[in-house]
Amino acid sequence: MDRRSFLKTSALGGSAAAATTLAAPAIAQGNRTLTMVTSWPRGFAVLDDAATYFEEMVGAMSDGTLTIDKKAPGELVGAFEVFDAVSSGQADLYHSADYYFIGQHPGYAYFTAVPFGGTAQEVTNWYHHGGGHELHTELGEIFNLKSFLAGNSGSQSGGWFRKEINSAEDFNGLKFRMPGLGGKVLGELGASVQNIPGGELYQALSSGALDGLEWVGPFADERAGFQEVAKVYYTAGFHEPGSALACGMNLDVYNDLSPAHQAIIANAAMATTHYQLAETLANNGAALARLQAQGVKALQFPDDVWDAFGAASKTVMDENMNDELFAKIRASFEDSLAQSSDWLLKSDGFYVAQRNRVLANG
């Protein structure tokens, strides 16, 4: 892909102009400070927590020789402009969800989540032991990026609604926020799908600009306050069964780092994934109980709605198969799932079912 053509035609192309005031990295006495733009408002549970943890780990692991200056949306560029800012060299790295950038390439969906995709463990298996990281690198090089997974929120909830969903037809005309390929699936079901930054979601839901939305899960959603303006909450969703976050670094900046600093970036990203997943899963149960105490109805979609999600997902996924790299990424991902899912079902899955049965009878 031609870089000049990319920058001119990018769906997020305004970001390069918006980021022109960014300063070059500070390098003094062997120390280096990198500017990291993020898609998360300061204080957002789970997501900004992950970006902050990554920032702190890089500083600690490098003994202060490599530091990160973290910027929230609007401080330098907008939430969805971080990709272009880093790709063009106006910022050093970003922390975001790569499925925000499927307009750049549909393959980026796999580095957050795809409909009926992998759980957090399955995504990690693929990324570190099934060729996923190498494919992330191959994709990123098109855009002058070096990419790493740096977070995972686990299985994300089906979302917040003003009324119950009793059939797939209930999505027809529904104004709903869902990014990535999952949003395209709801579009196949007739929803009016919007991708709105996290910091604007509460207002959009409370004003009626949205009829519903998905965000993360109980812990993050409670902090965002959605329970104040909607009371119907579907706890399982088809769209993000193991939702990863990513750090994308300008490739020239990455190549200019010492091998030690490169290793710190990679290992801080892995530590962030482990930390964030544990944080989310440790807090979701108690947060859901608090939400229910405030009158929230925790529900599951009916089977026929799940069937509709599945049929629409196949349509959406197959639409991108004419792209050689997307097809390559998809084949790698699905091969990894096939190799790991059967064992997980027969081991962890069977154990959890038996544990619940035995303890319930005890």
mmCIF file of C-alpha atoms in Angstrom:
data_model
loop_
_atom_site.group_PDB
_atom_site.id
_atom_site.type_symbol
_atom_site.label_atom_id
_atom_site.label_comp_id
_atom_site.label_asym_id
_atom_site.label_seq_id
_atom_site.Cartn_x
_atom_site.Cartn_y
_atom_site.Cartn_z
ATOM 1 C CA MET A 1 0.000 0.000 0.000
ATOM 2 C CA ASP A 2 1.353 3.457 -0.945
ATOM 3 C CA ARG A 3 1.865 5.532 2.229
ATOM 4 C CA ARG A 4 1.029 8.864 0.601
ATOM 5 C CA SER A 5 -2.143 7.438 -0.892
ATOM 6 C CA PHE A 6 -3.063 5.948 2.466
ATOM 7 C CA LEU A 7 -2.689 9.226 4.306
ATOM 8 C CA LYS A 8 -4.809 11.034 1.732
ATOM 9 C CA THR A 9 -7.609 8.485 1.614
ATOM 10 C CA SER A 10 -7.698 7.360 5.248
ATOM 11 C CA ALA A 11 -11.127 7.395 6.844
ATOM 12 C CA LEU A 12 -9.468 9.118 9.780
ATOM 13 C CA GLY A 13 -7.400 11.408 7.607
ATOM 14 C CA GLY A 14 -8.183 14.567 9.525
ATOM 15 C CA SER A 15 -6.107 13.321 12.388
ATOM 16 C CA ALA A 16 -2.775 14.016 10.726
ATOM 17 C CA ALA A 17 -3.603 17.696 10.467
ATOM 18 C CA ALA A 18 -5.013 17.723 13.983
ATOM 19 C CA ALA A 19 -1.793 16.245 15.329
ATOM 20 C CA THR A 20 0.694 18.556 13.623
ATOM 21 C CA THR A 21 1.322 20.461 16.839
ATOM 22 C CA LEU A 22 2.681 17.419 18.632
ATOM 23 C CA ALA A 23 6.260 17.725 19.759
ATOM 24 C CA ALA A 24 8.968 15.281 18.761
ATOM 25 C CA PRO A 25 10.023 12.727 21.385
ATOM 26 C CA ALA A 26 12.171 14.140 24.154
ATOM 27 C CA ILE A 27 15.643 12.575 24.282
ATOM 28 C CA ALA A 28 18.107 13.800 26.884
ATOM 29 C CA GLN A 29 21.043 12.188 28.665
ATOM 30 C CA GLY A 30 20.125 8.756 27.329
ATOM 31 C CA ASN A 31 16.535 8.984 28.568
ATOM 32 C CA ARG A 32 13.542 9.039 26.249
ATOM 33 C CA THR A 33 9.934 10.145 26.621
ATOM 34 C CA LEU A 34 7.314 8.810 24.217
ATOM 35 C CA THR A 35 3.981 10.506 23.596
ATOM 36 C CA MET A 36 1.127 7.999 23.811
ATOM 37 C CA VAL A 37 -2.304 9.052 22.561
ATOM 38 C CA THR A 38 -5.245 6.981 23.772
ATOM 39 C CA SER A 39 -8.900 6.430 22.970
ATOM 40 C CA TRP A 40 -9.941 6.483 26.642
ATOM 41 C CA PRO A 41 -11.050 9.376 28.843
ATOM 42 C CA ARG A 42 -9.034 9.622 32.026
ATOM 43 C CA GLY A 43 -10.451 7.472 34.808
ATOM 44 C CA PHE A 44 -12.463 5.115 32.574
ATOM 45 C CA ALA A 45 -12.527 1.772 34.338
ATOM 46 C CA VAL A 46 -10.716 -1.113 32.643
ATOM 47 C CA LEU A 47 -9.668 0.761 29.492
ATOM 48 C CA ASP A 48 -7.827 3.758 30.891
ATOM 49 C CA ASP A 49 -6.720 1.466 33.720
ATOM 50 C CA ALA A 50 -4.924 -0.669 31.124
ATOM 51 C CA ALA A 51 -3.298 2.322 29.427
ATOM 52 C CA THR A 52 -2.142 3.654 32.793
ATOM 53 C CA TYR A 53 -0.744 0.289 33.847
ATOM 54 C CA PHE A 54 1.184 0.026 30.568
ATOM 55 C CA GLU A 55 2.559 3.538 31.071
ATOM 56 C CA GLU A 56 3.686 2.729 34.616
ATOM 57 C CA MET A 57 5.175 -0.656 33.702
ATOM 58 C CA VAL A 58 7.340 0.821 30.951
ATOM 59 C CA GLY A 59 8.729 3.395 33.352
ATOM 60 C CA ALA A 60 9.360 0.892 36.122
ATOM 61 C CA MET A 61 10.881 -1.817 33.914
ATOM 62 C CA SER A 62 13.250 0.684 32.276
ATOM 63 C CA ASP A 63 14.225 2.260 35.603
ATOM 64 C CA GLY A 64 13.013 5.573 34.231
ATOM 65 C CA THR A 65 15.130 5.563 31.087
ATOM 66 C CA LEU A 66 12.018 5.128 28.939
ATOM 67 C CA THR A 67 8.887 6.995 29.995
ATOM 68 C CA ILE A 68 5.480 7.507 28.460
ATOM 69 C CA ASP A 69 3.487 10.719 28.428
ATOM 70 C CA LYS A 70 -0.129 9.502 28.213
ATOM 71 C CA LYS A 71 -2.713 11.750 26.551
ATOM 72 C CA ALA A 72 -6.491 11.340 26.768
ATOM 73 C CA PRO A 73 -8.798 12.103 23.814
ATOM 74 C CA GLY A 74 -8.916 15.803 23.049
ATOM 75 C CA GLU A 75 -5.617 16.594 24.716
ATOM 76 C CA LEU A 76 -3.759 16.163 21.428
ATOM 77 C CA VAL A 77 -6.042 14.250 19.042
ATOM 78 C CA GLY A 78 -9.510 12.723 19.152
ATOM 79 C CA ALA A 79 -10.297 9.213 20.337
ATOM 80 C CA PHE A 80 -10.527 7.774 16.820
ATOM 81 C CA GLU A 81 -7.631 9.827 15.422
ATOM 82 C CA VAL A 82 -4.872 8.043 17.330
ATOM 83 C CA PHE A 83 -4.090 5.580 14.512
ATOM 84 C CA ASP A 84 -3.291 8.268 11.962
ATOM 85 C CA ALA A 85 -1.368 10.357 14.481
ATOM 86 C CA VAL A 86 1.003 7.466 15.179
ATOM 87 C CA SER A 87 1.133 6.115 11.633
ATOM 88 C CA SER A 88 2.184 9.501 10.280
ATOM 89 C CA GLY A 89 4.764 10.074 13.017
ATOM 90 C CA GLN A 90 2.991 12.898 14.811
ATOM 91 C CA ALA A 91 2.762 10.809 18.003
ATOM 92 C CA ASP A 92 4.894 7.889 19.103
ATOM 93 C CA LEU A 93 2.348 5.258 20.089
ATOM 94 C CA TYR A 94 -1.321 4.728 20.825
ATOM 95 C CA HIS A 95 -3.399 2.637 23.184
ATOM 96 C CA SER A 96 -6.767 1.771 21.696
ATOM 97 C CA ALA A 97 -8.931 -1.028 20.315
ATOM 98 C CA ASP A 98 -7.744 -1.953 16.842
ATOM 99 C CA TYR A 99 -11.216 -2.770 15.540
ATOM 100 C CA TYR A 100 -11.841 0.964 15.522
ATOM 101 C CA PHE A 101 -9.582 0.965 12.469
ATOM 102 C CA ILE A 102 -11.242 -1.593 10.200
ATOM 103 C CA GLY A 103 -11.682 1.298 7.770
ATOM 104 C CA GLN A 104 -7.914 1.107 7.324
ATOM 105 C CA HIS A 105 -7.992 -2.669 6.922
ATOM 106 C CA PRO A 106 -10.684 -5.193 7.943
ATOM 107 C CA GLY A 107 -7.987 -7.487 9.352
ATOM 108 C CA TYR A 108 -7.645 -5.163 12.334
ATOM 109 C CA ALA A 109 -10.898 -6.618 13.686
ATOM 110 C CA TYR A 110 -9.054 -9.788 14.707
ATOM 111 C CA PHE A 111 -6.784 -7.843 17.025
ATOM 112 C CA THR A 112 -9.733 -6.760 19.142
ATOM 113 C CA ALA A 113 -12.577 -9.213 18.536
ATOM 114 C CA VAL A 114 -14.717 -10.697 15.779
ATOM 115 C CA PRO A 115 -18.285 -12.054 15.967
ATOM 116 C CA PHE A 116 -18.328 -15.578 17.422
ATOM 117 C CA GLY A 117 -14.559 -15.363 17.800
ATOM 118 C CA GLY A 118 -12.204 -16.452 20.569
ATOM 119 C CA THR A 119 -12.387 -16.113 24.308
ATOM 120 C CA ALA A 120 -9.630 -14.163 26.021
ATOM 121 C CA GLN A 121 -7.612 -17.354 26.508
ATOM 122 C CA GLU A 122 -8.123 -18.456 22.917
ATOM 123 C CA VAL A 123 -7.081 -15.053 21.575
ATOM 124 C CA THR A 124 -3.943 -15.151 23.730
ATOM 125 C CA ASN A 125 -3.150 -18.684 22.553
ATOM 126 C CA TRP A 126 -3.371 -17.569 18.926
ATOM 127 C CA TYR A 127 -1.499 -14.326 19.402
ATOM 128 C CA HIS A 128 1.532 -15.729 21.207
ATOM 129 C CA HIS A 129 1.646 -19.334 19.978
ATOM 130 C CA GLY A 130 -0.346 -19.460 16.739
ATOM 131 C CA GLY A 131 1.149 -16.732 14.577
ATOM 132 C CA GLY A 132 -1.154 -13.879 15.599
ATOM 133 C CA HIS A 133 1.588 -11.495 16.661
ATOM 134 C CA GLU A 134 3.474 -12.058 13.421
ATOM 135 C CA LEU A 135 0.324 -11.245 11.441
ATOM 136 C CA HIS A 136 -0.278 -8.140 13.578
ATOM 137 C CA THR A 137 3.265 -7.087 12.675
ATOM 138 C CA GLU A 138 2.703 -7.785 8.965
ATOM 139 C CA LEU A 139 -0.502 -5.766 8.966
ATOM 140 C CA GLY A 140 1.013 -2.916 10.955
ATOM 141 C CA GLU A 141 3.961 -2.534 8.599
ATOM 142 C CA ILE A 142 1.565 -1.414 5.860
ATOM 143 C CA PHE A 143 0.837 1.633 8.025
ATOM 144 C CA ASN A 144 4.333 2.153 9.476
ATOM 145 C CA LEU A 145 3.337 0.593 12.816
ATOM 146 C CA LYS A 146 4.744 -1.982 15.207
ATOM 147 C CA SER A 147 1.805 -3.512 17.034
ATOM 148 C CA PHE A 148 1.244 -5.410 20.281
ATOM 149 C CA LEU A 149 -1.788 -6.592 22.201
ATOM 150 C CA ALA A 150 -1.909 -4.666 25.468
ATOM 151 C CA GLY A 151 -5.061 -5.608 27.352
ATOM 152 C CA ASN A 152 -8.093 -7.883 27.265
ATOM 153 C CA SER A 153 -11.434 -7.234 28.932
ATOM 154 C CA GLY A 154 -12.685 -10.783 28.511
ATOM 155 C CA SER A 155 -16.204 -11.500 27.300
ATOM 156 C CA GLN A 156 -18.129 -8.288 26.783
ATOM 157 C CA SER A 157 -21.806 -7.893 27.559
ATOM 158 C CA GLY A 158 -24.565 -7.789 24.962
ATOM 159 C CA GLY A 159 -25.421 -4.228 25.875
ATOM 160 C CA TRP A 160 -27.871 -1.747 27.384
ATOM 161 C CA PHE A 161 -31.381 -1.313 25.994
ATOM 162 C CA ARG A 162 -34.452 0.707 26.813
ATOM 163 C CA LYS A 163 -36.681 -2.311 26.116
ATOM 164 C CA GLU A 164 -36.285 -6.068 25.936
ATOM 165 C CA ILE A 165 -35.181 -7.813 22.746
ATOM 166 C CA ASN A 166 -37.621 -10.640 22.067
ATOM 167 C CA SER A 167 -36.800 -11.306 18.414
ATOM 168 C CA ALA A 168 -34.269 -10.327 15.774
ATOM 169 C CA GLU A 169 -36.873 -7.972 14.301
ATOM 170 C CA ASP A 170 -36.528 -5.790 17.391
ATOM 171 C CA PHE A 171 -33.163 -4.602 16.044
ATOM 172 C CA ASN A 172 -34.785 -3.140 12.941
ATOM 173 C CA GLY A 173 -34.414 0.647 13.132
ATOM 174 C CA LEU A 174 -32.757 0.518 16.560
ATOM 175 C CA LYS A 175 -30.168 3.276 17.042
ATOM 176 C CA PHE A 176 -27.335 1.306 18.565
ATOM 177 C CA ARG A 177 -23.659 1.849 19.304
ATOM 178 C CA MET A 178 -21.407 -1.100 18.448
ATOM 179 C CA PRO A 179 -18.016 -0.805 16.704
ATOM 180 C CA GLY A 180 -16.122 -3.359 14.655
ATOM 181 C CA LEU A 181 -17.571 -6.194 12.610
ATOM 182 C CA GLY A 182 -20.163 -6.790 15.330
ATOM 183 C CA GLY A 183 -21.684 -3.447 14.442
ATOM 184 C CA LYS A 184 -21.883 -4.506 10.809
ATOM 185 C CA VAL A 185 -23.751 -7.635 11.933
ATOM 186 C CA LEU A 186 -26.385 -5.539 13.695
ATOM 187 C CA GLY A 187 -26.578 -3.443 10.544
ATOM 188 C CA GLU A 188 -27.484 -6.628 8.649
ATOM 189 C CA LEU A 189 -30.378 -7.006 11.114
ATOM 190 C CA GLY A 190 -31.611 -3.500 10.326
ATOM 191 C CA ALA A 191 -30.098 -1.533 13.196
ATOM 192 C CA SER A 192 -28.853 2.003 12.668
ATOM 193 C CA VAL A 193 -25.330 1.410 13.934
ATOM 194 C CA GLN A 194 -23.109 4.185 15.212
ATOM 195 C CA ASN A 195 -19.561 4.238 16.541
ATOM 196 C CA ILE A 196 -19.319 6.895 19.230
ATOM 197 C CA PRO A 197 -16.300 7.445 21.512
ATOM 198 C CA GLY A 198 -16.681 6.200 25.066
ATOM 199 C CA GLY A 199 -16.648 9.648 26.595
ATOM 200 C CA GLU A 200 -19.775 10.629 24.640
ATOM 201 C CA LEU A 201 -21.890 7.514 25.244
ATOM 202 C CA TYR A 202 -23.694 8.494 28.442
ATOM 203 C CA GLN A 203 -25.002 11.700 26.911
ATOM 204 C CA ALA A 204 -26.018 9.951 23.689
ATOM 205 C CA LEU A 205 -28.003 7.315 25.587
ATOM 206 C CA SER A 206 -29.612 9.749 28.009
ATOM 207 C CA SER A 207 -30.604 12.187 25.239
ATOM 208 C CA GLY A 208 -32.221 9.520 23.056
ATOM 209 C CA ALA A 209 -29.611 9.850 20.306
ATOM 210 C CA LEU A 210 -29.062 6.148 21.011
ATOM 211 C CA ASP A 211 -31.664 3.499 21.832
ATOM 212 C CA GLY A 212 -28.960 1.231 23.186
ATOM 213 C CA LEU A 213 -25.260 0.567 23.321
ATOM 214 C CA GLU A 214 -22.603 -1.923 24.265
ATOM 215 C CA TRP A 215 -19.503 -0.877 26.149
ATOM 216 C CA VAL A 216 -17.449 -3.425 28.124
ATOM 217 C CA GLY A 217 -18.993 -5.263 31.065
ATOM 218 C CA PRO A 218 -20.510 -4.587 34.500
ATOM 219 C CA PHE A 219 -17.397 -3.107 36.145
ATOM 220 C CA ALA A 220 -16.667 -0.583 33.396
ATOM 221 C CA ASP A 221 -20.332 0.015 32.550
ATOM 222 C CA GLU A 222 -21.231 0.810 36.166
ATOM 223 C CA ARG A 223 -18.438 3.397 36.312
ATOM 224 C CA ALA A 224 -19.811 4.958 33.112
ATOM 225 C CA GLY A 225 -23.263 5.270 34.738
ATOM 226 C CA PHE A 226 -25.385 3.651 32.036
ATOM 227 C CA GLN A 227 -27.683 2.141 34.681
ATOM 228 C CA GLU A 228 -28.977 5.642 35.348
ATOM 229 C CA VAL A 229 -30.550 5.906 31.884
ATOM 230 C CA ALA A 230 -31.314 2.312 30.863
ATOM 231 C CA LYS A 231 -32.482 -0.714 32.863
ATOM 232 C CA VAL A 232 -32.338 -3.660 30.429
ATOM 233 C CA TYR A 233 -28.910 -5.295 30.334
ATOM 234 C CA TYR A 234 -27.942 -8.345 28.282
ATOM 235 C CA THR A 235 -24.964 -9.963 29.963
ATOM 236 C CA ALA A 236 -23.675 -12.118 27.076
ATOM 237 C CA GLY A 237 -22.922 -10.901 23.569
ATOM 238 C CA PHE A 238 -21.884 -12.480 20.289
ATOM 239 C CA HIS A 239 -19.614 -9.679 19.197
ATOM 240 C CA GLU A 240 -16.664 -9.616 21.627
ATOM 241 C CA PRO A 241 -16.087 -12.915 23.459
ATOM 242 C CA GLY A 242 -12.511 -11.962 24.339
ATOM 243 C CA SER A 243 -11.895 -8.319 23.570
ATOM 244 C CA ALA A 244 -8.239 -7.294 23.200
ATOM 245 C CA LEU A 245 -6.722 -3.828 23.339
ATOM 246 C CA ALA A 246 -3.642 -2.820 21.414
ATOM 247 C CA CYS A 247 -0.567 -0.656 21.509
ATOM 248 C CA GLY A 248 0.461 0.578 18.082
ATOM 249 C CA MET A 249 3.901 2.194 17.875
ATOM 250 C CA ASN A 250 5.340 4.234 15.042
ATOM 251 C CA LEU A 251 7.663 1.780 13.324
ATOM 252 C CA ASP A 252 10.477 4.282 12.865
ATOM 253 C CA VAL A 253 10.338 5.170 16.555
ATOM 254 C CA TYR A 254 10.273 1.502 17.530
ATOM 255 C CA ASN A 255 13.269 0.696 15.319
ATOM 256 C CA ASP A 256 15.170 3.590 16.900
ATOM 257 C CA LEU A 257 14.797 2.111 20.394
ATOM 258 C CA SER A 258 17.510 -0.036 21.919
ATOM 259 C CA PRO A 259 16.865 -3.803 22.004
ATOM 260 C CA ALA A 260 16.339 -3.525 25.758
ATOM 261 C CA HIS A 261 13.698 -0.837 25.368
ATOM 262 C CA GLN A 262 12.004 -2.808 22.589
ATOM 263 C CA ALA A 263 11.808 -5.797 24.921
ATOM 264 C CA ILE A 264 10.353 -3.611 27.662
ATOM 265 C CA ILE A 265 7.577 -2.408 25.346
ATOM 266 C CA ALA A 266 6.730 -5.997 24.353
ATOM 267 C CA ASN A 267 6.754 -7.347 27.894
ATOM 268 C CA ALA A 268 4.893 -4.390 29.381
ATOM 269 C CA ALA A 269 2.184 -5.026 26.773
ATOM 270 C CA MET A 270 1.927 -8.698 27.783
ATOM 271 C CA ALA A 271 1.807 -7.761 31.464
ATOM 272 C CA THR A 272 -0.971 -5.273 30.715
ATOM 273 C CA THR A 273 -3.063 -7.977 29.052
ATOM 274 C CA HIS A 274 -2.735 -10.225 32.089
ATOM 275 C CA TYR A 275 -3.418 -7.394 34.542
ATOM 276 C CA GLN A 276 -6.444 -6.003 32.758
ATOM 277 C CA LEU A 277 -8.157 -9.353 32.247
ATOM 278 C CA ALA A 278 -7.744 -10.202 35.925
ATOM 279 C CA GLU A 279 -9.003 -6.760 36.983
ATOM 280 C CA THR A 280 -12.125 -7.069 34.861
ATOM 281 C CA LEU A 281 -13.037 -10.619 35.835
ATOM 282 C CA ALA A 282 -12.340 -9.937 39.507
ATOM 283 C CA ASN A 283 -14.803 -7.027 39.560
ATOM 284 C CA ASN A 284 -17.604 -7.896 37.123
ATOM 285 C CA GLY A 285 -19.602 -10.128 39.477
ATOM 286 C CA ALA A 286 -19.866 -7.649 42.320
ATOM 287 C CA ALA A 287 -20.568 -4.818 39.880
ATOM 288 C CA LEU A 288 -23.434 -6.776 38.298
ATOM 289 C CA ALA A 289 -24.950 -7.369 41.734
ATOM 290 C CA ARG A 290 -24.818 -3.621 42.428
ATOM 291 C CA LEU A 291 -26.431 -2.873 39.078
ATOM 292 C CA GLN A 292 -29.260 -5.303 39.789
ATOM 293 C CA ALA A 293 -29.771 -3.691 43.205
ATOM 294 C CA GLN A 294 -30.413 -0.447 41.297
ATOM 295 C CA GLY A 295 -33.211 -2.028 39.281
ATOM 296 C CA VAL A 296 -31.265 -3.280 36.270
ATOM 297 C CA LYS A 297 -32.719 -6.425 34.641
ATOM 298 C CA ALA A 298 -29.926 -8.838 33.699
ATOM 299 C CA LEU A 299 -31.126 -10.915 30.737
ATOM 300 C CA GLN A 300 -29.935 -13.225 27.955
ATOM 301 C CA PHE A 301 -30.906 -13.039 24.290
ATOM 302 C CA PRO A 302 -33.313 -15.806 23.123
ATOM 303 C CA ASP A 303 -31.876 -18.649 21.058
ATOM 304 C CA ASP A 304 -33.519 -17.443 17.840
ATOM 305 C CA VAL A 305 -31.806 -14.070 18.270
ATOM 306 C CA TRP A 306 -28.483 -15.852 18.685
ATOM 307 C CA ASP A 307 -29.253 -17.778 15.486
ATOM 308 C CA ALA A 308 -29.861 -14.485 13.680
ATOM 309 C CA PHE A 309 -26.570 -13.126 15.013
ATOM 310 C CA GLY A 310 -24.849 -16.208 13.620
ATOM 311 C CA ALA A 311 -26.367 -16.002 10.141
ATOM 312 C CA ALA A 312 -25.620 -12.284 9.828
ATOM 313 C CA SER A 313 -22.081 -12.806 11.154
ATOM 314 C CA LYS A 314 -21.306 -15.291 8.389
ATOM 315 C CA THR A 315 -22.456 -12.776 5.791
ATOM 316 C CA VAL A 316 -20.287 -10.024 7.253
ATOM 317 C CA MET A 317 -17.191 -12.174 7.664
ATOM 318 C CA ASP A 318 -17.407 -13.563 4.149
ATOM 319 C CA GLU A 319 -17.660 -10.078 2.641
ATOM 320 C CA ASN A 320 -13.978 -9.475 3.391
ATOM 321 C CA MET A 321 -12.602 -12.723 1.987
ATOM 322 C CA ASN A 322 -11.527 -11.093 -1.280
ATOM 323 C CA ASP A 323 -8.789 -9.355 0.707
ATOM 324 C CA GLU A 324 -5.769 -11.674 0.732
ATOM 325 C CA LEU A 325 -4.386 -10.540 4.078
ATOM 326 C CA PHE A 326 -7.785 -10.669 5.780
ATOM 327 C CA ALA A 327 -8.251 -14.222 4.506
ATOM 328 C CA LYS A 328 -4.776 -15.137 5.760
ATOM 329 C CA ILE A 329 -5.474 -13.717 9.225
ATOM 330 C CA ARG A 330 -8.881 -15.380 9.392
ATOM 331 C CA ALA A 331 -7.487 -18.782 8.412
ATOM 332 C CA SER A 332 -4.734 -18.526 11.023
ATOM 333 C CA PHE A 333 -7.179 -17.474 13.743
ATOM 334 C CA GLU A 334 -9.725 -20.182 12.981
ATOM 335 C CA ASP A 335 -7.027 -22.845 12.779
ATOM 336 C CA SER A 336 -5.811 -21.853 16.227
ATOM 337 C CA LEU A 337 -9.368 -21.994 17.618
ATOM 338 C CA ALA A 338 -9.833 -25.466 16.185
ATOM 339 C CA GLN A 339 -6.667 -26.645 17.888
ATOM 340 C CA SER A 340 -7.396 -25.169 21.329
ATOM 341 C CA SER A 341 -11.180 -25.040 21.803
ATOM 342 C CA ASP A 342 -11.800 -28.791 22.030
ATOM 343 C CA TRP A 343 -9.299 -29.193 24.850
ATOM 344 C CA LEU A 344 -10.626 -26.145 26.734
ATOM 345 C CA LEU A 345 -14.154 -27.562 26.515
ATOM 346 C CA LYS A 346 -13.059 -30.990 27.740
ATOM 347 C CA SER A 347 -10.886 -29.617 30.532
ATOM 348 C CA ASP A 348 -11.837 -26.206 31.914
ATOM 349 C CA GLY A 349 -15.395 -26.275 30.584
ATOM 350 C CA PHE A 350 -16.164 -29.730 31.936
ATOM 351 C CA TYR A 351 -14.478 -28.983 35.245
ATOM 352 C CA VAL A 352 -16.496 -25.790 35.847
ATOM 353 C CA ALA A 353 -19.758 -27.618 35.091
ATOM 354 C CA GLN A 354 -18.837 -30.420 37.505
ATOM 355 C CA ARG A 355 -17.659 -27.978 40.173
ATOM 356 C CA ASN A 356 -20.971 -26.150 40.066
ATOM 357 C CA ARG A 357 -22.894 -29.435 40.207
ATOM 358 C CA VAL A 358 -20.895 -30.916 43.077
ATOM 359 C CA LEU A 359 -20.874 -27.782 45.212
ATOM 360 C CA ALA A 360 -24.565 -27.207 44.613
ATOM 361 C CA ASN A 361 -25.268 -30.730 45.872
ATOM 362 C CA GLY A 362 -22.915 -30.398 48.814
#
